[in-house]
Amino acid sequence: MPSCKTSCTPAHAMLLGLAAVAVLIVLSAGLIELGAASPEVFTNSFLVRLIGDHGNDVAHQVAKRNGFINLGPVLGSDKEFHFIHRALPHIRTKRSIPHTRQLKADPLVELAVQQIGFRREKRGYRELKLGAENLVPPKEPNDPYFPFQWYLKNVGQNGGKRRLDLNVEAAWAQGYTGKNVTTAIMDDGVDYMHPDLRNNYNSKASYDFSSNDPFPYPRYTDDWFNSHGTRCAGEVAAIRDNRVCGVGVAYDSKVAGIRMLDQPYMTDLIEANSMGHEPNLIDIYSASWGPTDDGKTVDGPRNATMRAIVRGVNEGRRGLGNIYVWASGDGGEDDDCNCDGYAASMWTISINSAINNGENAHYDESCSSTLASTFSNGAKDPHTGVATTDLYGKCTKTHSGTSAAAPEAAGVFALALEANPNLSWRDIQHLSVLTSKRNSLYDSKGRFNWIMNGVGLEFNHLFGFGVLDAGAMVALARLWKTVPARYHCDAGTLATVREISSNRSLLIHIDTDACKGTDTEVNYVEHVQAVITLNASRRGDVNIFLYSPMGTRSMILSRRPNDDDRHDGFTKWPFMTTHTWAENPRGRWTLEVKFDSQLPQSGYLKEWTLVIHGTRDPPYRDLPVEDENSKLAIVKKAHEAGYKI
């Protein structure tokens, strides 16, 4: 949904209260770990809602008289607060009924819910050595590790392909280095005393939600496990020309640390407060983590976290919307990032990775929700990863995984926001689609080819619309006109139970006029969601495809060989595709469900709801075309010709 300050109609404003119907529908319970195989665990944290708007002082009193500690409001609320009880174990297998009853018995308490704990894992190639390298004397006047930063300037080092990089030098040459933009690294902390970070550290936008203090310094471990956030921060904002480590993509931008990943189990309240922290000081939130990448988990943000993200894109940055960048996942070909409710969310920008010769990394997950790609490992030497800052003033050349890819994207977006501070969160997504390049990216196993959608945009199931091009993005950002108001059209629901047989595809159709003539008419697609409920004898063997009226085929669920689930299935799960971007949604949409298995399987599709998100008016009508071969020119011609190319 758009911000009502920038691109909202009265009819559209009503959608804000729905809090993203098609997304939240599956998460409205807010407290269950979707698709989790392990038993539930309960933390010593409680969500407490007071009767009336009493504020934080009264919440402190309520907590104290019941033996709790109030850690503060949830998302700045005057009614909802985060309580903890020190006498309770951090983790237990049974819910504490007495403590919940005690809170509910208080005359000022309307609701008390003990928080479930769930796993969130950092995304990084785990075979790489965790550790640090000592600073080496620079061989040239500037940053000693810049020659190793092939993702910034690829000259063929370490077996890479020349000019396969983020093209940041072209952005820097235009005068854009990220000034006045802040990126928050939501992770295990940031070494803000690092000589390559300290002058670019934004302390006002930082916080430690793991320890509940303003100092998100990483907790010490012998194996340097908590170096993850510091490495990500350096990719975005490492200082240039200080003879320390390397250079950040946006080396004059600011970086904030949000420490929230360093506890045994995550809770909804920690995630929510992290993603809603200082939304007018923070422009970009970068997340290199997610549900377990084991190929059998189906999980995503809970209620409060989803509310934080939706509020961020609607109200953050003073109405322009915060940009949430997410790593697509490290589960490899055995997993599918459409089963990750963070990476597959339309409110986030899902970023995958490539290695320095153009191949996908072996840990890359594929899915139709990935928008674009950046870089991670080197090809010839598996220990040549991303060169960046490390803990305790050190540097490393071994940062890796889609963990490394997401901060690179955040840096590119910081350059674009400096070039045009009025860009909305949706503008950044449009710019990513229009300026990303196919370059030399390819699937090393030949599973996924580059395909052209109905308006001439090339996409790949692994790489989205290509590798981000910083030079092209800032150039177009300078000329950019904010895209028209965005609507979502509920295009139809099929709720008749249909059997999925073992030996043939189930094909069903929804014919739609895309809400033509109504307040939510969509003529130009951005995101499309297929909200699906199904059960199968083996969930991991289910494949699902969505076909658009213009003939674009999106694989919205691939085979996951480790997923043996036969009970949970999917319940109103919002599978999402970006592959039909800028198409005309009017006509017949087809859903294909089938099994990919050597053994007989059975299942039932219980419900399919089609939700189309996009604009009524042409999004690029007022933009000048400087290159007749650009994606912008191709799409504009397609739109002007009535989508016929």
Coordinates of C-alpha atoms in Angstrom, one line a residue, residues 61-535:
Q61 CA 4.1 0.6 37.5
V62 CA 2.0 -2.3 36.2
A63 CA 5.2 -4.3 35.5
K64 CA 6.7 -3.6 38.9
R65 CA 3.6 -4.5 41.0
N66 CA 3.4 -7.9 39.1
G67 CA 7.1 -8.7 39.4
F68 CA 7.9 -7.9 35.8
I69 CA 10.2 -5.4 34.1
N70 CA 8.9 -3.1 31.3
L71 CA 11.4 -2.9 28.4
G72 CA 9.3 -0.2 26.7
P73 CA 6.5 0.2 24.2
V74 CA 6.0 -1.9 21.1
L75 CA 6.4 0.2 17.9
G76 CA 5.9 3.4 19.9
S77 CA 2.5 2.4 21.2
D78 CA 0.8 3.9 24.2
K79 CA -1.0 0.7 24.9
E80 CA 1.3 -2.3 24.0
F81 CA 4.5 -3.0 26.0
H82 CA 7.3 -5.5 26.1
F83 CA 7.5 -7.1 29.6
I84 CA 10.0 -9.7 30.8
H85 CA 10.2 -11.7 34.0
R86 CA 13.7 -12.3 35.3
A87 CA 12.7 -15.3 37.4
L88 CA 11.4 -17.2 34.4
P89 CA 14.0 -19.2 32.4
H90 CA 14.9 -17.5 29.1
I91 CA 13.6 -20.6 27.3
R92 CA 11.1 -23.2 28.5
T93 CA 9.0 -25.9 26.8
K94 CA 5.8 -25.0 28.7
R95 CA 3.8 -21.8 28.7
S96 CA 3.8 -20.1 32.2
I97 CA 0.1 -20.0 33.0
P98 CA 0.5 -18.5 36.5
H99 CA 2.5 -15.5 35.2
T100 CA 0.0 -14.9 32.3
R101 CA -2.9 -15.1 34.7
Q102 CA -1.3 -12.7 37.1
L103 CA -0.9 -10.1 34.4
K104 CA -4.4 -10.6 33.1
A105 CA -5.8 -10.2 36.6
D106 CA -4.3 -6.7 36.8
P107 CA -7.2 -4.1 36.4
L108 CA -5.2 -2.1 33.8
V109 CA -4.2 -5.1 31.6
E110 CA -6.4 -6.0 28.7
L111 CA -4.2 -8.7 27.1
A112 CA -1.1 -10.6 28.1
V113 CA 0.6 -13.1 25.7
Q114 CA 3.8 -15.0 26.5
Q115 CA 6.1 -14.8 23.5
I116 CA 7.0 -17.9 21.5
G117 CA 10.7 -18.3 20.6
F118 CA 11.8 -19.1 17.1
R119 CA 15.0 -19.6 15.2
R120 CA 16.5 -16.9 13.0
E121 CA 19.8 -17.7 11.3
K122 CA 22.5 -15.5 9.8
R123 CA 23.0 -16.1 6.1
G124 CA 26.5 -16.8 5.1
Y125 CA 28.4 -19.7 3.5
R126 CA 29.4 -21.6 6.6
E127 CA 32.4 -23.5 5.2
L128 CA 34.3 -20.2 5.0
K129 CA 36.6 -19.7 7.9
L130 CA 35.3 -17.4 10.6
G131 CA 38.1 -15.2 11.7
A132 CA 40.0 -12.2 10.8
E133 CA 43.0 -11.1 8.8
N134 CA 45.5 -8.6 10.0
L135 CA 45.7 -5.3 8.2
V136 CA 48.4 -5.4 5.6
P137 CA 50.5 -2.4 4.6
P138 CA 48.9 -0.7 1.7
K139 CA 50.6 -1.2 -1.7
E140 CA 49.1 2.0 -2.9
P141 CA 48.0 5.3 -1.3
N142 CA 44.4 4.3 -0.8
D143 CA 42.5 1.5 0.9
P144 CA 44.6 -1.7 0.9
Y145 CA 41.7 -4.1 0.3
F146 CA 40.2 -2.2 -2.6
P147 CA 42.0 -4.4 -5.2
F148 CA 40.3 -7.4 -3.6
Q149 CA 36.8 -5.8 -3.8
W150 CA 36.0 -7.4 -7.2
Y151 CA 32.3 -6.8 -6.6
L152 CA 33.0 -3.0 -6.8
K153 CA 35.6 -3.2 -9.7
N154 CA 36.0 -6.5 -11.4
V155 CA 39.2 -6.5 -13.5
G156 CA 39.4 -10.3 -13.7
Q157 CA 41.1 -10.8 -10.3
N158 CA 40.7 -14.3 -8.7
G159 CA 39.3 -15.8 -11.9
G160 CA 36.5 -13.3 -12.2
K161 CA 34.9 -11.9 -15.4
R162 CA 36.0 -8.4 -16.2
R163 CA 33.3 -5.7 -15.7
L164 CA 31.0 -8.1 -13.9
D165 CA 30.5 -5.8 -10.9
L166 CA 28.1 -3.3 -9.4
N167 CA 29.4 -0.5 -11.6
V168 CA 29.8 1.7 -8.6
E169 CA 32.6 3.8 -10.1
A170 CA 30.1 5.1 -12.6
A171 CA 27.9 6.3 -9.7
W172 CA 30.8 7.8 -7.9
A173 CA 31.9 9.6 -11.1
Q174 CA 28.5 11.3 -11.1
G175 CA 29.2 12.6 -7.6
Y176 CA 27.1 10.2 -5.6
T177 CA 28.6 8.5 -2.5
G178 CA 25.7 8.1 -0.2
K179 CA 25.7 11.4 1.7
N180 CA 22.8 12.0 4.1
V181 CA 21.5 8.4 3.9
T182 CA 21.5 6.0 6.8
T183 CA 21.4 2.2 6.5
A184 CA 20.6 0.1 9.6
I185 CA 22.3 -3.3 9.8
M186 CA 19.8 -5.5 11.7
D187 CA 22.1 -8.2 12.9
D188 CA 24.4 -9.4 15.8
G189 CA 25.8 -5.9 16.4
V190 CA 28.3 -3.5 14.7
D191 CA 31.9 -2.7 15.8
Y192 CA 31.2 1.0 15.8
M193 CA 34.8 1.7 17.1
H194 CA 36.3 0.1 13.9
P195 CA 38.5 2.7 12.3
D196 CA 36.8 2.1 8.9
L197 CA 33.3 2.6 10.4
R198 CA 33.4 5.0 13.3
N199 CA 33.2 8.3 11.4
N200 CA 30.2 6.9 9.4
Y201 CA 28.4 5.5 12.4
N202 CA 25.0 6.9 13.3
S203 CA 24.6 6.5 17.0
K204 CA 21.3 8.2 17.2
A205 CA 19.7 5.6 14.9
S206 CA 21.3 2.6 16.7
Y207 CA 20.1 0.4 19.5
D208 CA 20.7 -3.0 21.1
F209 CA 17.4 -4.9 21.4
S210 CA 19.2 -8.0 22.6
S211 CA 20.5 -6.2 25.7
N212 CA 18.1 -3.3 25.8
D213 CA 20.6 -0.4 25.7
P214 CA 21.9 2.1 23.1
F215 CA 25.2 0.3 22.4
P216 CA 24.9 -2.5 19.8
Y217 CA 28.5 -3.7 20.2
P218 CA 28.9 -7.4 19.3
R219 CA 29.1 -9.9 22.1
Y220 CA 32.6 -11.6 22.2
T221 CA 32.9 -15.3 21.2
D222 CA 36.2 -17.2 20.6
D223 CA 35.2 -18.1 17.1
W224 CA 34.2 -14.6 16.1
F225 CA 30.7 -15.8 15.4
N226 CA 29.3 -12.3 16.0
S227 CA 31.3 -10.7 13.2
H228 CA 28.4 -10.9 10.8
G229 CA 26.9 -7.5 11.3
T230 CA 30.3 -5.7 11.3
R231 CA 31.1 -7.3 8.0
C232 CA 27.8 -6.3 6.5
A233 CA 28.2 -2.7 7.7
G234 CA 31.6 -2.3 6.0
E235 CA 30.1 -3.3 2.7
V236 CA 27.8 -0.4 2.9
A237 CA 29.8 2.4 4.5
A238 CA 33.5 1.7 5.0
I239 CA 35.3 5.0 4.7
R240 CA 37.3 5.7 1.6
D241 CA 41.0 6.7 1.4
N242 CA 41.9 6.1 5.1
R243 CA 44.3 3.3 4.4
V244 CA 42.1 0.9 6.3
C245 CA 40.5 -2.2 4.9
G246 CA 38.4 -1.4 1.8
V247 CA 35.7 0.9 0.5
G248 CA 32.0 0.9 1.1
V249 CA 29.6 0.9 -1.8
A250 CA 28.2 4.2 -0.4
Y251 CA 31.3 5.3 1.5
D252 CA 30.0 8.7 2.6
S253 CA 26.7 7.3 3.9
K254 CA 25.9 6.5 7.5
V255 CA 25.4 3.1 9.1
A256 CA 23.4 2.3 12.2
G257 CA 23.7 -0.9 14.3
I258 CA 20.5 -2.7 15.4
R259 CA 21.6 -5.6 17.5
M260 CA 18.7 -8.0 17.6
L261 CA 20.0 -11.4 16.4
D262 CA 22.2 -12.5 19.3
Q263 CA 19.9 -14.5 21.6
P264 CA 19.0 -18.2 21.6
Y265 CA 15.5 -17.6 20.2
M266 CA 14.0 -14.6 18.5
T267 CA 10.6 -13.2 19.5
D268 CA 8.0 -11.2 17.6
L269 CA 8.5 -8.2 19.8
I270 CA 12.3 -8.0 19.3
E271 CA 11.9 -8.3 15.5
A272 CA 9.1 -5.7 15.5
N273 CA 10.9 -3.1 17.5
S274 CA 14.0 -3.6 15.4
M275 CA 12.2 -3.1 12.1
G276 CA 10.3 -0.1 13.5
H277 CA 13.2 1.6 15.2
E278 CA 13.7 5.3 14.2
P279 CA 11.9 5.1 10.9
N280 CA 12.6 8.8 10.2
L281 CA 16.3 8.6 10.9
I282 CA 16.8 5.3 9.1
D283 CA 16.3 5.1 5.3
I284 CA 17.2 1.5 4.6
Y285 CA 17.0 -1.6 6.8
S286 CA 19.4 -4.4 5.7
A287 CA 18.7 -8.0 6.9
S288 CA 21.1 -10.9 6.1
W289 CA 19.1 -13.5 8.1
G290 CA 15.8 -15.3 8.1
P291 CA 14.1 -18.6 9.0
T292 CA 16.2 -21.8 9.0
D293 CA 17.5 -22.6 5.5
D294 CA 17.0 -26.3 5.9
G295 CA 14.7 -26.9 2.9
K296 CA 11.7 -27.9 5.1
T297 CA 10.8 -24.7 7.0
V298 CA 7.9 -22.5 6.0
D299 CA 8.0 -19.4 8.1
G300 CA 7.8 -15.7 8.1
P301 CA 7.1 -12.5 10.1
R302 CA 4.5 -12.7 12.9
N303 CA 1.9 -10.1 13.6
A304 CA 3.8 -7.3 15.3
T305 CA 6.7 -7.7 12.9
M306 CA 4.4 -7.5 9.9
R307 CA 2.8 -4.4 11.4
A308 CA 6.2 -2.8 11.8
I309 CA 7.1 -3.5 8.2
V310 CA 3.8 -2.3 6.8
R311 CA 4.0 0.9 8.9
G312 CA 7.6 1.4 7.8
V313 CA 6.7 1.4 4.1
N314 CA 3.7 3.6 4.6
E315 CA 4.9 6.1 7.2
G316 CA 8.7 5.8 7.4
R317 CA 11.0 8.4 5.8
R318 CA 8.3 11.0 6.5
G319 CA 5.9 9.2 4.2
L320 CA 8.2 8.1 1.4
G321 CA 8.6 4.6 3.0
N322 CA 11.5 2.7 4.4
I323 CA 13.4 0.3 2.2
Y324 CA 13.7 -3.2 3.6
V325 CA 16.5 -5.2 1.9
W326 CA 16.5 -9.0 2.5
A327 CA 18.9 -11.8 1.7
S328 CA 17.1 -14.4 -0.4
G329 CA 18.6 -17.4 1.5
D330 CA 21.4 -19.9 1.6
G331 CA 19.4 -23.2 1.3
G332 CA 20.7 -23.9 -2.3
E333 CA 18.7 -25.8 -4.8
D334 CA 17.1 -27.9 -2.0
D335 CA 15.2 -24.8 -0.8
D336 CA 12.8 -22.2 -2.2
C337 CA 12.8 -18.6 -0.9
N338 CA 9.1 -18.3 -1.6
C339 CA 8.8 -20.3 1.6
D340 CA 10.5 -17.5 3.5
G341 CA 7.9 -15.0 4.4
Y342 CA 10.5 -12.2 4.7
A343 CA 12.3 -12.6 1.4
A344 CA 9.0 -13.3 -0.4
S345 CA 7.2 -10.3 1.0
M346 CA 6.2 -7.6 -1.5
W347 CA 7.2 -5.0 1.1
T348 CA 10.9 -6.1 1.0
I349 CA 13.4 -6.3 -1.7
S350 CA 14.8 -9.8 -2.0
I351 CA 18.4 -10.0 -3.2
N352 CA 20.2 -13.1 -4.4
S353 CA 23.9 -13.4 -5.3
A354 CA 26.2 -14.4 -8.0
I355 CA 29.9 -15.3 -7.9
N356 CA 32.6 -13.3 -9.7
N357 CA 32.5 -15.3 -13.0
G358 CA 28.7 -14.9 -13.4
E359 CA 27.5 -18.3 -12.0
N360 CA 25.0 -18.6 -9.2
A361 CA 26.6 -19.6 -5.9
H362 CA 25.8 -23.2 -4.9
Y363 CA 24.0 -22.0 -1.8
D364 CA 21.6 -19.6 -3.8
E365 CA 17.9 -20.3 -3.4
S366 CA 15.7 -19.7 -6.4
C367 CA 12.2 -18.1 -6.3
S368 CA 9.9 -15.9 -8.2
S369 CA 10.0 -13.2 -5.5
T370 CA 13.7 -12.3 -6.0
L371 CA 13.9 -8.8 -7.5
A372 CA 17.6 -8.5 -8.3
S373 CA 21.1 -9.8 -7.5
T374 CA 24.5 -8.7 -6.3
F375 CA 27.7 -10.7 -5.5
S376 CA 29.2 -13.1 -2.9
N377 CA 32.0 -15.6 -3.5
G378 CA 34.9 -15.8 -6.0
A379 CA 34.8 -18.7 -8.4
K380 CA 38.3 -20.1 -8.6
D381 CA 39.1 -19.8 -4.9
P382 CA 36.2 -20.6 -2.7
H383 CA 37.9 -18.7 0.1
T384 CA 37.8 -15.5 -1.9
G385 CA 34.7 -13.9 -0.8
V386 CA 33.7 -10.3 -0.1
A387 CA 36.4 -8.0 1.3
T388 CA 35.1 -5.9 4.1
T389 CA 35.6 -4.8 7.8
D390 CA 35.8 -7.3 10.6
L391 CA 35.7 -7.2 14.4
Y392 CA 38.3 -5.4 16.5
G393 CA 39.7 -3.2 13.8
K394 CA 40.5 -6.1 11.5
C395 CA 39.6 -6.8 7.8
T396 CA 38.5 -9.9 6.0
K397 CA 38.3 -11.2 2.5
T398 CA 36.0 -14.2 3.4
H399 CA 32.6 -12.7 4.0
S400 CA 30.1 -14.6 1.9
G401 CA 26.7 -16.0 1.2
T402 CA 23.6 -14.0 0.4
S403 CA 24.5 -12.3 3.7
A404 CA 27.1 -10.4 1.7
A405 CA 24.7 -9.7 -1.2
A406 CA 22.0 -7.8 0.7
P407 CA 24.3 -5.0 2.2
E408 CA 25.8 -4.4 -1.3
A409 CA 22.2 -3.8 -2.5
A410 CA 21.6 -1.5 0.4
G411 CA 24.7 0.5 -0.6
V412 CA 23.5 0.9 -4.1
F413 CA 20.1 2.1 -2.9
A414 CA 21.9 4.6 -0.7
L415 CA 23.6 6.0 -3.8
A416 CA 20.2 6.3 -5.5
L417 CA 18.6 8.0 -2.5
E418 CA 21.3 10.6 -2.5
A419 CA 20.8 11.2 -6.2
N420 CA 17.0 11.7 -5.5
P421 CA 16.0 12.0 -1.9
N422 CA 12.3 12.0 -2.9
L423 CA 12.3 8.4 -4.1
S424 CA 9.6 6.2 -2.4
W425 CA 10.1 2.6 -1.4
R426 CA 8.2 1.6 -4.6
D427 CA 10.4 3.9 -6.8
I428 CA 13.4 2.0 -5.6
Q429 CA 11.8 -1.3 -6.7
H430 CA 10.9 0.1 -10.1
L431 CA 14.5 1.5 -10.5
S432 CA 15.9 -1.9 -9.6
V433 CA 13.8 -3.6 -12.3
L434 CA 14.6 -1.1 -15.0
T435 CA 18.3 -0.7 -14.4
S436 CA 19.5 -4.2 -13.4
K437 CA 21.5 -6.0 -16.0
R438 CA 21.6 -9.5 -17.3
N439 CA 25.4 -9.0 -17.8
S440 CA 27.1 -12.5 -17.7
L441 CA 24.8 -14.1 -15.1
Y442 CA 23.9 -17.7 -15.7
D443 CA 22.7 -20.8 -13.9
S444 CA 25.6 -23.2 -13.8
K445 CA 23.3 -26.3 -13.9
G446 CA 21.2 -25.0 -16.8
R447 CA 17.9 -25.2 -14.9
F448 CA 16.8 -21.6 -15.3
N449 CA 17.3 -19.6 -18.5
W450 CA 16.7 -15.9 -19.1
I451 CA 13.1 -15.4 -20.2
M452 CA 11.3 -12.3 -21.5
N453 CA 8.0 -11.4 -19.9
G454 CA 5.0 -9.9 -21.8
V455 CA 6.4 -6.4 -22.0
G456 CA 10.0 -7.3 -22.9
L457 CA 11.6 -7.4 -19.5
E458 CA 14.2 -10.2 -19.1
F459 CA 14.2 -12.2 -15.8
N460 CA 15.8 -15.3 -14.4
H461 CA 14.3 -17.5 -11.6
L462 CA 17.7 -17.3 -9.8
F463 CA 18.7 -13.7 -10.4
G464 CA 15.5 -11.7 -10.7
F465 CA 15.9 -8.9 -13.2
G466 CA 19.7 -9.1 -13.1
V467 CA 22.6 -7.6 -11.2
L468 CA 22.2 -4.1 -9.8
D469 CA 23.9 -1.4 -11.8
A470 CA 24.8 1.6 -9.5
G471 CA 25.8 3.9 -12.4
A472 CA 22.6 3.3 -14.3
M473 CA 20.4 3.5 -11.2
V474 CA 21.6 6.9 -10.1
A475 CA 21.5 8.3 -13.6
L476 CA 17.8 7.3 -13.9
A477 CA 17.1 8.3 -10.3
R478 CA 18.1 11.9 -11.1
L479 CA 15.3 12.0 -13.8
W480 CA 12.8 9.9 -12.0
K481 CA 9.1 10.9 -11.5
T482 CA 7.4 9.2 -8.6
V483 CA 5.2 6.3 -9.8
P484 CA 1.4 6.7 -9.7
A485 CA -0.7 5.6 -6.8
R486 CA -0.7 1.9 -6.1
Y487 CA -3.7 -0.3 -5.7
H488 CA -4.4 -4.0 -5.0
C489 CA -7.2 -5.8 -6.8
D490 CA -8.7 -9.0 -5.3
A491 CA -9.0 -10.7 -8.7
G492 CA -10.9 -13.8 -7.5
T493 CA -11.0 -16.8 -5.2
L494 CA -11.5 -20.5 -6.0
A495 CA -12.5 -22.3 -2.8
T496 CA -13.7 -25.7 -4.2
V497 CA -11.5 -28.5 -3.0
R498 CA -9.6 -30.1 -5.9
E499 CA -7.6 -33.2 -5.9
I500 CA -3.9 -33.1 -6.9
S501 CA -3.2 -36.4 -8.5
S502 CA 0.1 -38.1 -8.7
N503 CA 0.4 -38.4 -12.5
R504 CA -1.0 -35.2 -14.0
S505 CA -1.1 -31.5 -13.4
L506 CA -4.1 -29.7 -11.8
L507 CA -4.9 -26.7 -13.9
I508 CA -7.4 -24.0 -12.7
H509 CA -8.2 -20.6 -14.0
I510 CA -9.3 -17.2 -12.8
D511 CA -10.5 -14.8 -15.4
T512 CA -10.3 -11.1 -14.3
D513 CA -10.9 -7.6 -15.6
A514 CA -8.4 -6.5 -12.9
C515 CA -11.1 -4.5 -11.1
K516 CA -11.7 -2.3 -14.1
G517 CA -14.0 0.7 -13.4
T518 CA -13.5 0.4 -9.6
D519 CA -11.4 2.3 -7.1
T520 CA -8.8 -0.4 -7.2
E521 CA -8.3 -0.9 -10.9
V522 CA -4.9 -2.2 -11.9
N523 CA -3.6 -1.9 -15.5
Y524 CA 0.1 -2.1 -14.9
V525 CA 1.4 -5.0 -12.7
E526 CA 4.0 -4.7 -9.9
H527 CA 3.6 -7.7 -7.6
V528 CA 1.2 -10.7 -7.9
Q529 CA 0.3 -12.9 -5.0
A530 CA -1.2 -16.4 -5.2
V531 CA -2.6 -17.0 -1.7
I532 CA -2.8 -20.8 -1.4
T533 CA -4.1 -23.4 1.0
L534 CA -3.2 -27.0 0.2
N535 CA -2.2 -30.3 1.8

